[in-house]
Amino acid sequence: MKENKKSLNQIKDNKEDKITRKEALKKVGKYAAFTAAASMLILSPKASQAASTEPEHPGW
Amino acid sequence: MVTIKNKNITEFIVREIENKQIVWFKNSNRYVQMEKPAFTVFDKLQMGESFDSIVKFLYSNYELPAIEGKKFIKEIQEILDNEIYNSKTLITKKDHGQKITLPEKFYSEITYHFVNNSFLLKYETAQIEQMIHPLFAHLETTNRQSPNHQIQLFFNNKYLNLVSDNILIGQWKKDDDHFFRGKVFMELLNKAYSKKEDDWMSVLHASAVGNGEKCFLIAGESGSGKSTLSAILMANGFNVIADDFVPIEASSSKVMQFPAAISIKKQAFEMISSMYPELLKAKEFYYEKLNKTVRYLVDNNANKSISSGLDIKAIVFVKYLENSGMQLNKMSKNEAFRRLVPDSWVSPLAENAERFLDWFASIPCFELTYSDNDKVVTSLKSLIYDEL
């Protein structure tokens, strides 16, 4: 009987796990890949040629 | 594959690189990396396919419910509308409409021998001289014969002015002084190589190192060790064609020589001075804004003019990491593109953008992490001699 109770508890736990996974998926978004943010990346080159090191200019 | 919009106007160009589509938009001069579903939606939208039809397509191919599909399409449509119709290519305003008064007197006038040409640079103040001269001091010449070109750099009504051969090239606010310097460099290149801005495909924030026949680019964020590695390679028989500012010619996709001195940061002084003792006596410059101290090392090619460019074999993204030995691995091209583009100027002309995409698609990209100088030299020699 104890074993059965254990089994029932295990089954209960598994059900709770399943619910937790469902909730987790909802949070992440099953269709997360089908958003612009996830599937597109905009890259902007520099507006003009630039020297990378900033010069020293002690007081214009 | 090139997709050209109707009316024979190139509004965008597409290239596939490693299973992603990269789309360049003329209006914004921006590059958009797209995963397959997003690109498919974009392609259908620009072909004029109906909204409902695309929703059905997404459902049948990806099991995307209609409500999600509609959201997805709208998001993509908004981005594309912005890239195609709303964004304007940012152009540094050349003329701020200020009346130009040339200074009566200049603080200094220095003649340089730069790639088979002589340039007389006139600096209105010591501060302006400090912005340019240290990089080209090794090219200074005492030859007083008439210079080929004259560049005047001065401050006027709160703007930095660049006048080249008596033509105003542009004006920049104080905060944009890195663009001002970039334009001075471009003016030197344009005059030395008889080119215009449209003749350049790109200027990369990288170093170009080669063996006289071909070269590779060393790229990476500021502080990753690009210039330090260039100096190490130079001490081991390589030539440094350009440091920190790599101009790539449009029609050939070749790197052209830009003989500025190599900037060595304080943390590398000791190591580099063991190879180049002259570094110990070199003048030190402190850049307050970046909180960094540098000394300049002369590129061993500087006084030899290389008028023809060099083909680029590879791009190597470098990172110095203590006790890492040496690891050189091929990297994802899309990752390399993501790192390269925001740090580069790329020509806004459609034919040059197409060249840039073609060039990038053909170039292998590597990631290098190192602390062992000997191993990195051996490995990069193998790279340039096609042994990798």
PDB file of N, CA, C and O in Angstrom, chain B residues 310-382:
ATOM      1  N   LEU B 310      46.422  45.029 -52.045  1.00  0.00           N
ATOM      2  CA  LEU B 310      46.638  43.610 -51.771  1.00  0.00           C
ATOM      3  C   LEU B 310      45.304  42.887 -51.596  1.00  0.00           C
ATOM      4  O   LEU B 310      44.380  43.412 -50.957  1.00  0.00           O
ATOM      5  N   ASP B 311      45.230  41.675 -52.131  1.00  0.00           N
ATOM      6  CA  ASP B 311      44.035  40.845 -51.928  1.00  0.00           C
ATOM      7  C   ASP B 311      43.949  40.415 -50.475  1.00  0.00           C
ATOM      8  O   ASP B 311      44.961  40.158 -49.833  1.00  0.00           O
ATOM      9  N   ILE B 312      42.722  40.302 -49.989  1.00  0.00           N
ATOM     10  CA  ILE B 312      42.494  39.907 -48.601  1.00  0.00           C
ATOM     11  C   ILE B 312      42.179  38.413 -48.558  1.00  0.00           C
ATOM     12  O   ILE B 312      41.231  37.957 -49.209  1.00  0.00           O
ATOM     13  N   LYS B 313      42.967  37.684 -47.798  1.00  0.00           N
ATOM     14  CA  LYS B 313      42.773  36.231 -47.707  1.00  0.00           C
ATOM     15  C   LYS B 313      41.747  35.824 -46.666  1.00  0.00           C
ATOM     16  O   LYS B 313      41.066  34.819 -46.822  1.00  0.00           O
ATOM     17  N   ALA B 314      41.719  36.545 -45.560  1.00  0.00           N
ATOM     18  CA  ALA B 314      40.854  36.127 -44.453  1.00  0.00           C
ATOM     19  C   ALA B 314      40.661  37.288 -43.492  1.00  0.00           C
ATOM     20  O   ALA B 314      41.413  38.269 -43.523  1.00  0.00           O
ATOM     21  N   ILE B 315      39.650  37.149 -42.645  1.00  0.00           N
ATOM     22  CA  ILE B 315      39.467  38.089 -41.531  1.00  0.00           C
ATOM     23  C   ILE B 315      39.660  37.284 -40.254  1.00  0.00           C
ATOM     24  O   ILE B 315      39.050  36.210 -40.094  1.00  0.00           O
ATOM     25  N   VAL B 316      40.503  37.807 -39.370  1.00  0.00           N
ATOM     26  CA  VAL B 316      40.779  37.105 -38.116  1.00  0.00           C
ATOM     27  C   VAL B 316      40.356  38.008 -36.967  1.00  0.00           C
ATOM     28  O   VAL B 316      40.902  39.104 -36.799  1.00  0.00           O
ATOM     29  N   PHE B 317      39.386  37.545 -36.202  1.00  0.00           N
ATOM     30  CA  PHE B 317      38.940  38.292 -35.028  1.00  0.00           C
ATOM     31  C   PHE B 317      39.818  37.875 -33.860  1.00  0.00           C
ATOM     32  O   PHE B 317      39.845  36.710 -33.482  1.00  0.00           O
ATOM     33  N   VAL B 318      40.516  38.857 -33.295  1.00  0.00           N
ATOM     34  CA  VAL B 318      41.545  38.522 -32.315  1.00  0.00           C
ATOM     35  C   VAL B 318      41.097  38.867 -30.901  1.00  0.00           C
ATOM     36  O   VAL B 318      40.338  39.805 -30.669  1.00  0.00           O
ATOM     37  N   LYS B 319      41.587  38.068 -29.957  1.00  0.00           N
ATOM     38  CA  LYS B 319      41.428  38.404 -28.544  1.00  0.00           C
ATOM     39  C   LYS B 319      42.658  37.894 -27.814  1.00  0.00           C
ATOM     40  O   LYS B 319      42.974  36.696 -27.857  1.00  0.00           O
ATOM     41  N   TYR B 320      43.368  38.807 -27.163  1.00  0.00           N
ATOM     42  CA  TYR B 320      44.484  38.393 -26.330  1.00  0.00           C
ATOM     43  C   TYR B 320      43.914  37.905 -24.995  1.00  0.00           C
ATOM     44  O   TYR B 320      43.119  38.600 -24.365  1.00  0.00           O
ATOM     45  N   LEU B 321      44.309  36.687 -24.594  1.00  0.00           N
ATOM     46  CA  LEU B 321      43.826  36.152 -23.317  1.00  0.00           C
ATOM     47  C   LEU B 321      44.982  35.451 -22.624  1.00  0.00           C
ATOM     48  O   LEU B 321      45.546  34.482 -23.157  1.00  0.00           O
ATOM     49  N   GLU B 322      45.325  35.942 -21.447  1.00  0.00           N
ATOM     50  CA  GLU B 322      46.479  35.412 -20.716  1.00  0.00           C
ATOM     51  C   GLU B 322      46.375  33.906 -20.521  1.00  0.00           C
ATOM     52  O   GLU B 322      45.293  33.371 -20.234  1.00  0.00           O
ATOM     53  N   ASN B 323      47.500  33.235 -20.720  1.00  0.00           N
ATOM     54  CA  ASN B 323      47.586  31.775 -20.505  1.00  0.00           C
ATOM     55  C   ASN B 323      46.653  30.967 -21.398  1.00  0.00           C
ATOM     56  O   ASN B 323      46.244  29.869 -21.027  1.00  0.00           O
ATOM     57  N   SER B 324      46.286  31.494 -22.540  1.00  0.00           N
ATOM     58  CA  SER B 324      45.373  30.759 -23.429  1.00  0.00           C
ATOM     59  C   SER B 324      46.118  29.981 -24.505  1.00  0.00           C
ATOM     60  O   SER B 324      45.506  29.232 -25.273  1.00  0.00           O
ATOM     61  N   GLY B 325      47.416  30.167 -24.596  1.00  0.00           N
ATOM     62  CA  GLY B 325      48.169  29.464 -25.639  1.00  0.00           C
ATOM     63  C   GLY B 325      47.854  30.076 -26.987  1.00  0.00           C
ATOM     64  O   GLY B 325      48.135  31.243 -27.225  1.00  0.00           O
ATOM     65  N   MET B 326      47.264  29.302 -27.854  1.00  0.00           N
ATOM     66  CA  MET B 326      46.856  29.822 -29.158  1.00  0.00           C
ATOM     67  C   MET B 326      45.760  28.933 -29.724  1.00  0.00           C
ATOM     68  O   MET B 326      45.942  27.726 -29.847  1.00  0.00           O
ATOM     69  N   GLN B 327      44.639  29.558 -30.056  1.00  0.00           N
ATOM     70  CA  GLN B 327      43.568  28.806 -30.732  1.00  0.00           C
ATOM     71  C   GLN B 327      43.074  29.625 -31.909  1.00  0.00           C
ATOM     72  O   GLN B 327      42.666  30.764 -31.734  1.00  0.00           O
ATOM     73  N   LEU B 328      43.118  29.014 -33.065  1.00  0.00           N
ATOM     74  CA  LEU B 328      42.619  29.677 -34.282  1.00  0.00           C
ATOM     75  C   LEU B 328      41.558  28.768 -34.894  1.00  0.00           C
ATOM     76  O   LEU B 328      41.858  27.663 -35.326  1.00  0.00           O
ATOM     77  N   ASN B 329      40.316  29.224 -34.868  1.00  0.00           N
ATOM     78  CA  ASN B 329      39.206  28.402 -35.356  1.00  0.00           C
ATOM     79  C   ASN B 329      38.358  29.169 -36.340  1.00  0.00           C
ATOM     80  O   ASN B 329      38.168  30.373 -36.198  1.00  0.00           O
ATOM     81  N   LYS B 330      37.826  28.444 -37.298  1.00  0.00           N
ATOM     82  CA  LYS B 330      36.889  29.075 -38.245  1.00  0.00           C
ATOM     83  C   LYS B 330      35.659  29.491 -37.455  1.00  0.00           C
ATOM     84  O   LYS B 330      35.233  28.803 -36.539  1.00  0.00           O
ATOM     85  N   MET B 331      35.115  30.654 -37.818  1.00  0.00           N
ATOM     86  CA  MET B 331      33.941  31.120 -37.085  1.00  0.00           C
ATOM     87  C   MET B 331      32.755  31.280 -38.018  1.00  0.00           C
ATOM     88  O   MET B 331      32.913  31.332 -39.254  1.00  0.00           O
ATOM     89  N   SER B 332      31.598  31.384 -37.412  1.00  0.00           N
ATOM     90  CA  SER B 332      30.365  31.575 -38.182  1.00  0.00           C
ATOM     91  C   SER B 332      30.463  32.882 -38.969  1.00  0.00           C
ATOM     92  O   SER B 332      30.806  33.929 -38.406  1.00  0.00           O
ATOM     93  N   LYS B 333      30.170  32.837 -40.267  1.00  0.00           N
ATOM     94  CA  LYS B 333      30.240  34.045 -41.095  1.00  0.00           C
ATOM     95  C   LYS B 333      29.224  35.082 -40.627  1.00  0.00           C
ATOM     96  O   LYS B 333      29.467  36.277 -40.669  1.00  0.00           O
ATOM     97  N   ASN B 334      28.067  34.584 -40.186  1.00  0.00           N
ATOM     98  CA  ASN B 334      27.034  35.529 -39.749  1.00  0.00           C
ATOM     99  C   ASN B 334      27.445  36.228 -38.456  1.00  0.00           C
ATOM    100  O   ASN B 334      27.174  37.409 -38.274  1.00  0.00           O
ATOM    101  N   GLU B 335      28.112  35.492 -37.580  1.00  0.00           N
ATOM    102  CA  GLU B 335      28.634  36.105 -36.364  1.00  0.00           C
ATOM    103  C   GLU B 335      29.697  37.142 -36.736  1.00  0.00           C
ATOM    104  O   GLU B 335      29.739  38.243 -36.197  1.00  0.00           O
ATOM    105  N   ALA B 336      30.558  36.796 -37.678  1.00  0.00           N
ATOM    106  CA  ALA B 336      31.608  37.717 -38.125  1.00  0.00           C
ATOM    107  C   ALA B 336      30.979  38.976 -38.729  1.00  0.00           C
ATOM    108  O   ALA B 336      31.434  40.096 -38.477  1.00  0.00           O
ATOM    109  N   PHE B 337      29.931  38.803 -39.508  1.00  0.00           N
ATOM    110  CA  PHE B 337      29.254  39.942 -40.138  1.00  0.00           C
ATOM    111  C   PHE B 337      28.667  40.857 -39.066  1.00  0.00           C
ATOM    112  O   PHE B 337      28.783  42.087 -39.143  1.00  0.00           O
ATOM    113  N   ARG B 338      28.054  40.249 -38.048  1.00  0.00           N
ATOM    114  CA  ARG B 338      27.454  41.022 -36.953  1.00  0.00           C
ATOM    115  C   ARG B 338      28.496  41.859 -36.228  1.00  0.00           C
ATOM    116  O   ARG B 338      28.214  42.946 -35.759  1.00  0.00           O
ATOM    117  N   ARG B 339      29.706  41.325 -36.130  1.00  0.00           N
ATOM    118  CA  ARG B 339      30.758  42.043 -35.416  1.00  0.00           C
ATOM    119  C   ARG B 339      31.447  43.084 -36.296  1.00  0.00           C
ATOM    120  O   ARG B 339      31.916  44.116 -35.826  1.00  0.00           O
ATOM    121  N   LEU B 340      31.490  42.803 -37.599  1.00  0.00           N
ATOM    122  CA  LEU B 340      32.252  43.673 -38.494  1.00  0.00           C
ATOM    123  C   LEU B 340      31.499  44.944 -38.882  1.00  0.00           C
ATOM    124  O   LEU B 340      32.053  46.041 -38.858  1.00  0.00           O
ATOM    125  N   VAL B 341      30.237  44.779 -39.258  1.00  0.00           N
ATOM    126  CA  VAL B 341      29.500  45.893 -39.871  1.00  0.00           C
ATOM    127  C   VAL B 341      29.337  47.123 -38.981  1.00  0.00           C
ATOM    128  O   VAL B 341      29.595  48.237 -39.436  1.00  0.00           O
ATOM    129  N   PRO B 342      28.902  46.981 -37.720  1.00  0.00           N
ATOM    130  CA  PRO B 342      28.677  48.200 -36.924  1.00  0.00           C
ATOM    131  C   PRO B 342      29.943  49.014 -36.684  1.00  0.00           C
ATOM    132  O   PRO B 342      29.875  50.181 -36.339  1.00  0.00           O
ATOM    133  N   ASP B 343      31.091  48.387 -36.871  1.00  0.00           N
ATOM    134  CA  ASP B 343      32.359  49.066 -36.605  1.00  0.00           C
ATOM    135  C   ASP B 343      32.998  49.586 -37.890  1.00  0.00           C
ATOM    136  O   ASP B 343      34.135  50.049 -37.877  1.00  0.00           O
ATOM    137  N   SER B 344      32.265  49.525 -38.997  1.00  0.00           N
ATOM    138  CA  SER B 344      32.848  49.845 -40.297  1.00  0.00           C
ATOM    139  C   SER B 344      32.028  50.913 -41.000  1.00  0.00           C
ATOM    140  O   SER B 344      30.836  51.059 -40.765  1.00  0.00           O
ATOM    141  N   TRP B 345      32.703  51.638 -41.880  1.00  0.00           N
ATOM    142  CA  TRP B 345      31.976  52.460 -42.835  1.00  0.00           C
ATOM    143  C   TRP B 345      31.866  51.635 -44.105  1.00  0.00           C
ATOM    144  O   TRP B 345      32.861  51.077 -44.578  1.00  0.00           O
ATOM    145  N   VAL B 346      30.650  51.523 -44.657  1.00  0.00           N
ATOM    146  CA  VAL B 346      30.456  50.839 -45.928  1.00  0.00           C
ATOM    147  C   VAL B 346      29.764  51.814 -46.867  1.00  0.00           C
ATOM    148  O   VAL B 346      28.815  52.497 -46.474  1.00  0.00           O
ATOM    149  N   SER B 347      30.248  51.890 -48.073  1.00  0.00           N
ATOM    150  CA  SER B 347      29.720  52.841 -49.051  1.00  0.00           C
ATOM    151  C   SER B 347      28.209  52.671 -49.214  1.00  0.00           C
ATOM    152  O   SER B 347      27.703  51.549 -49.282  1.00  0.00           O
ATOM    153  N   PRO B 348      27.462  53.782 -49.286  1.00  0.00           N
ATOM    154  CA  PRO B 348      26.013  53.696 -49.459  1.00  0.00           C
ATOM    155  C   PRO B 348      25.560  53.472 -50.910  1.00  0.00           C
ATOM    156  O   PRO B 348      24.372  53.360 -51.170  1.00  0.00           O
ATOM    157  N   LEU B 349      26.531  53.388 -51.838  1.00  0.00           N
ATOM    158  CA  LEU B 349      26.150  53.139 -53.238  1.00  0.00           C
ATOM    159  C   LEU B 349      25.743  51.687 -53.414  1.00  0.00           C
ATOM    160  O   LEU B 349      26.402  50.788 -52.892  1.00  0.00           O
ATOM    161  N   ALA B 350      24.696  51.456 -54.207  1.00  0.00           N
ATOM    162  CA  ALA B 350      24.189  50.095 -54.398  1.00  0.00           C
ATOM    163  C   ALA B 350      25.263  49.164 -54.964  1.00  0.00           C
ATOM    164  O   ALA B 350      25.430  48.034 -54.492  1.00  0.00           O
ATOM    165  N   GLU B 351      26.010  49.643 -55.958  1.00  0.00           N
ATOM    166  CA  GLU B 351      27.000  48.721 -56.552  1.00  0.00           C
ATOM    167  C   GLU B 351      28.104  48.383 -55.555  1.00  0.00           C
ATOM    168  O   GLU B 351      28.662  47.279 -55.583  1.00  0.00           O
ATOM    169  N   ASN B 352      28.410  49.322 -54.655  1.00  0.00           N
ATOM    170  CA  ASN B 352      29.435  49.036 -53.651  1.00  0.00           C
ATOM    171  C   ASN B 352      28.909  48.141 -52.535  1.00  0.00           C
ATOM    172  O   ASN B 352      29.655  47.320 -51.991  1.00  0.00           O
ATOM    173  N   ALA B 353      27.640  48.320 -52.182  1.00  0.00           N
ATOM    174  CA  ALA B 353      27.041  47.431 -51.180  1.00  0.00           C
ATOM    175  C   ALA B 353      27.016  45.994 -51.712  1.00  0.00           C
ATOM    176  O   ALA B 353      27.288  45.035 -50.981  1.00  0.00           O
ATOM    177  N   GLU B 354      26.710  45.873 -52.997  1.00  0.00           N
ATOM    178  CA  GLU B 354      26.698  44.540 -53.614  1.00  0.00           C
ATOM    179  C   GLU B 354      28.111  43.939 -53.600  1.00  0.00           C
ATOM    180  O   GLU B 354      28.298  42.755 -53.288  1.00  0.00           O
ATOM    181  N   ARG B 355      29.095  44.780 -53.917  1.00  0.00           N
ATOM    182  CA  ARG B 355      30.491  44.314 -53.876  1.00  0.00           C
ATOM    183  C   ARG B 355      30.870  43.891 -52.458  1.00  0.00           C
ATOM    184  O   ARG B 355      31.574  42.898 -52.257  1.00  0.00           O
ATOM    185  N   PHE B 356      30.423  44.673 -51.492  1.00  0.00           N
ATOM    186  CA  PHE B 356      30.750  44.377 -50.094  1.00  0.00           C
ATOM    187  C   PHE B 356      30.184  43.031 -49.704  1.00  0.00           C
ATOM    188  O   PHE B 356      30.872  42.205 -49.101  1.00  0.00           O
ATOM    189  N   LEU B 357      28.935  42.756 -50.082  1.00  0.00           N
ATOM    190  CA  LEU B 357      28.311  41.469 -49.763  1.00  0.00           C
ATOM    191  C   LEU B 357      29.024  40.330 -50.503  1.00  0.00           C
ATOM    192  O   LEU B 357      29.273  39.273 -49.927  1.00  0.00           O
ATOM    193  N   ASP B 358      29.338  40.535 -51.765  1.00  0.00           N
ATOM    194  CA  ASP B 358      30.048  39.507 -52.544  1.00  0.00           C
ATOM    195  C   ASP B 358      31.412  39.226 -51.924  1.00  0.00           C
ATOM    196  O   ASP B 358      31.837  38.078 -51.780  1.00  0.00           O
ATOM    197  N   TRP B 359      32.107  40.305 -51.575  1.00  0.00           N
ATOM    198  CA  TRP B 359      33.440  40.161 -50.996  1.00  0.00           C
ATOM    199  C   TRP B 359      33.362  39.408 -49.673  1.00  0.00           C
ATOM    200  O   TRP B 359      34.083  38.441 -49.448  1.00  0.00           O
ATOM    201  N   PHE B 360      32.423  39.826 -48.815  1.00  0.00           N
ATOM    202  CA  PHE B 360      32.329  39.191 -47.505  1.00  0.00           C
ATOM    203  C   PHE B 360      31.953  37.718 -47.644  1.00  0.00           C
ATOM    204  O   PHE B 360      32.460  36.873 -46.910  1.00  0.00           O
ATOM    205  N   ALA B 361      31.059  37.412 -48.590  1.00  0.00           N
ATOM    206  CA  ALA B 361      30.623  36.024 -48.771  1.00  0.00           C
ATOM    207  C   ALA B 361      31.802  35.122 -49.161  1.00  0.00           C
ATOM    208  O   ALA B 361      31.808  33.926 -48.872  1.00  0.00           O
ATOM    209  N   SER B 362      32.819  35.711 -49.801  1.00  0.00           N
ATOM    210  CA  SER B 362      33.934  34.896 -50.300  1.00  0.00           C
ATOM    211  C   SER B 362      35.084  34.765 -49.301  1.00  0.00           C
ATOM    212  O   SER B 362      36.023  34.004 -49.521  1.00  0.00           O
ATOM    213  N   ILE B 363      35.026  35.522 -48.207  1.00  0.00           N
ATOM    214  CA  ILE B 363      36.182  35.584 -47.289  1.00  0.00           C
ATOM    215  C   ILE B 363      35.995  34.642 -46.099  1.00  0.00           C
ATOM    216  O   ILE B 363      34.998  34.745 -45.385  1.00  0.00           O
ATOM    217  N   PRO B 364      36.957  33.746 -45.835  1.00  0.00           N
ATOM    218  CA  PRO B 364      36.836  32.947 -44.618  1.00  0.00           C
ATOM    219  C   PRO B 364      37.104  33.813 -43.381  1.00  0.00           C
ATOM    220  O   PRO B 364      37.908  34.743 -43.439  1.00  0.00           O
ATOM    221  N   CYS B 365      36.412  33.490 -42.304  1.00  0.00           N
ATOM    222  CA  CYS B 365      36.564  34.254 -41.060  1.00  0.00           C
ATOM    223  C   CYS B 365      37.006  33.326 -39.940  1.00  0.00           C
ATOM    224  O   CYS B 365      36.528  32.192 -39.843  1.00  0.00           O
ATOM    225  N   PHE B 366      37.902  33.836 -39.114  1.00  0.00           N
ATOM    226  CA  PHE B 366      38.458  33.033 -38.036  1.00  0.00           C
ATOM    227  C   PHE B 366      38.381  33.794 -36.724  1.00  0.00           C
ATOM    228  O   PHE B 366      38.358  35.022 -36.692  1.00  0.00           O
ATOM    229  N   GLU B 367      38.385  32.996 -35.651  1.00  0.00           N
ATOM    230  CA  GLU B 367      38.448  33.554 -34.307  1.00  0.00           C
ATOM    231  C   GLU B 367      39.780  33.110 -33.703  1.00  0.00           C
ATOM    232  O   GLU B 367      40.118  31.924 -33.715  1.00  0.00           O
ATOM    233  N   LEU B 368      40.534  34.087 -33.203  1.00  0.00           N
ATOM    234  CA  LEU B 368      41.853  33.782 -32.644  1.00  0.00           C
ATOM    235  C   LEU B 368      41.912  34.229 -31.198  1.00  0.00           C
ATOM    236  O   LEU B 368      41.629  35.379 -30.887  1.00  0.00           O
ATOM    237  N   THR B 369      42.280  33.298 -30.333  1.00  0.00           N
ATOM    238  CA  THR B 369      42.542  33.646 -28.929  1.00  0.00           C
ATOM    239  C   THR B 369      43.976  33.231 -28.664  1.00  0.00           C
ATOM    240  O   THR B 369      44.370  32.108 -28.994  1.00  0.00           O
ATOM    241  N   TYR B 370      44.764  34.139 -28.101  1.00  0.00           N
ATOM    242  CA  TYR B 370      46.176  33.775 -27.954  1.00  0.00           C
ATOM    243  C   TYR B 370      46.838  34.474 -26.774  1.00  0.00           C
ATOM    244  O   TYR B 370      46.379  35.520 -26.308  1.00  0.00           O
ATOM    245  N   SER B 371      47.918  33.838 -26.328  1.00  0.00           N
ATOM    246  CA  SER B 371      48.829  34.491 -25.405  1.00  0.00           C
ATOM    247  C   SER B 371      50.269  34.135 -25.809  1.00  0.00           C
ATOM    248  O   SER B 371      51.218  34.784 -25.396  1.00  0.00           O
ATOM    249  N   ASP B 372      50.377  33.080 -26.648  1.00  0.00           N
ATOM    250  CA  ASP B 372      51.696  32.595 -27.070  1.00  0.00           C
ATOM    251  C   ASP B 372      52.075  33.244 -28.410  1.00  0.00           C
ATOM    252  O   ASP B 372      51.520  32.878 -29.450  1.00  0.00           O
ATOM    253  N   ASN B 373      53.033  34.172 -28.371  1.00  0.00           N
ATOM    254  CA  ASN B 373      53.396  34.920 -29.582  1.00  0.00           C
ATOM    255  C   ASN B 373      53.966  34.020 -30.673  1.00  0.00           C
ATOM    256  O   ASN B 373      53.625  34.163 -31.848  1.00  0.00           O
ATOM    257  N   ASP B 374      54.826  33.078 -30.279  1.00  0.00           N
ATOM    258  CA  ASP B 374      55.474  32.214 -31.286  1.00  0.00           C
ATOM    259  C   ASP B 374      54.442  31.371 -32.027  1.00  0.00           C
ATOM    260  O   ASP B 374      54.479  31.239 -33.249  1.00  0.00           O
ATOM    261  N   LYS B 375      53.517  30.827 -31.264  1.00  0.00           N
ATOM    262  CA  LYS B 375      52.491  29.960 -31.880  1.00  0.00           C
ATOM    263  C   LYS B 375      51.586  30.777 -32.805  1.00  0.00           C
ATOM    264  O   LYS B 375      51.198  30.312 -33.878  1.00  0.00           O
ATOM    265  N   VAL B 376      51.264  31.992 -32.406  1.00  0.00           N
ATOM    266  CA  VAL B 376      50.339  32.770 -33.240  1.00  0.00           C
ATOM    267  C   VAL B 376      51.031  33.183 -34.546  1.00  0.00           C
ATOM    268  O   VAL B 376      50.409  33.192 -35.608  1.00  0.00           O
ATOM    269  N   VAL B 377      52.324  33.454 -34.470  1.00  0.00           N
ATOM    270  CA  VAL B 377      53.062  33.821 -35.684  1.00  0.00           C
ATOM    271  C   VAL B 377      53.095  32.631 -36.650  1.00  0.00           C
ATOM    272  O   VAL B 377      52.829  32.779 -37.850  1.00  0.00           O
ATOM    273  N   THR B 378      53.393  31.454 -36.118  1.00  0.00           N
ATOM    274  CA  THR B 378      53.445  30.241 -36.966  1.00  0.00           C
ATOM    275  C   THR B 378      52.095  29.983 -37.618  1.00  0.00           C
ATOM    276  O   THR B 378      52.001  29.687 -38.808  1.00  0.00           O
ATOM    277  N   SER B 379      51.060  30.098 -36.828  1.00  0.00           N
ATOM    278  CA  SER B 379      49.723  29.810 -37.316  1.00  0.00           C
ATOM    279  C   SER B 379      49.287  30.796 -38.400  1.00  0.00           C
ATOM    280  O   SER B 379      48.717  30.407 -39.424  1.00  0.00           O
ATOM    281  N   LEU B 380      49.567  32.073 -38.199  1.00  0.00           N
ATOM    282  CA  LEU B 380      49.149  33.072 -39.180  1.00  0.00           C
ATOM    283  C   LEU B 380      50.015  33.012 -40.434  1.00  0.00           C
ATOM    284  O   LEU B 380      49.558  33.346 -41.525  1.00  0.00           O
ATOM    285  N   LYS B 381      51.231  32.535 -40.311  1.00  0.00           N
ATOM    286  CA  LYS B 381      52.057  32.303 -41.509  1.00  0.00           C
ATOM    287  C   LYS B 381      51.420  31.187 -42.334  1.00  0.00           C
ATOM    288  O   LYS B 381      51.331  31.280 -43.561  1.00  0.00           O
ATOM    289  N   SER B 382      50.956  30.153 -41.653  1.00  0.00           N
ATOM    290  CA  SER B 382      50.273  29.064 -42.363  1.00  0.00           C
ATOM    291  C   SER B 382      49.024  29.577 -43.054  1.00  0.00           C
ATOM    292  O   SER B 382      48.707  29.186 -44.172  1.00  0.00           O
TER     293      SER B 382
END
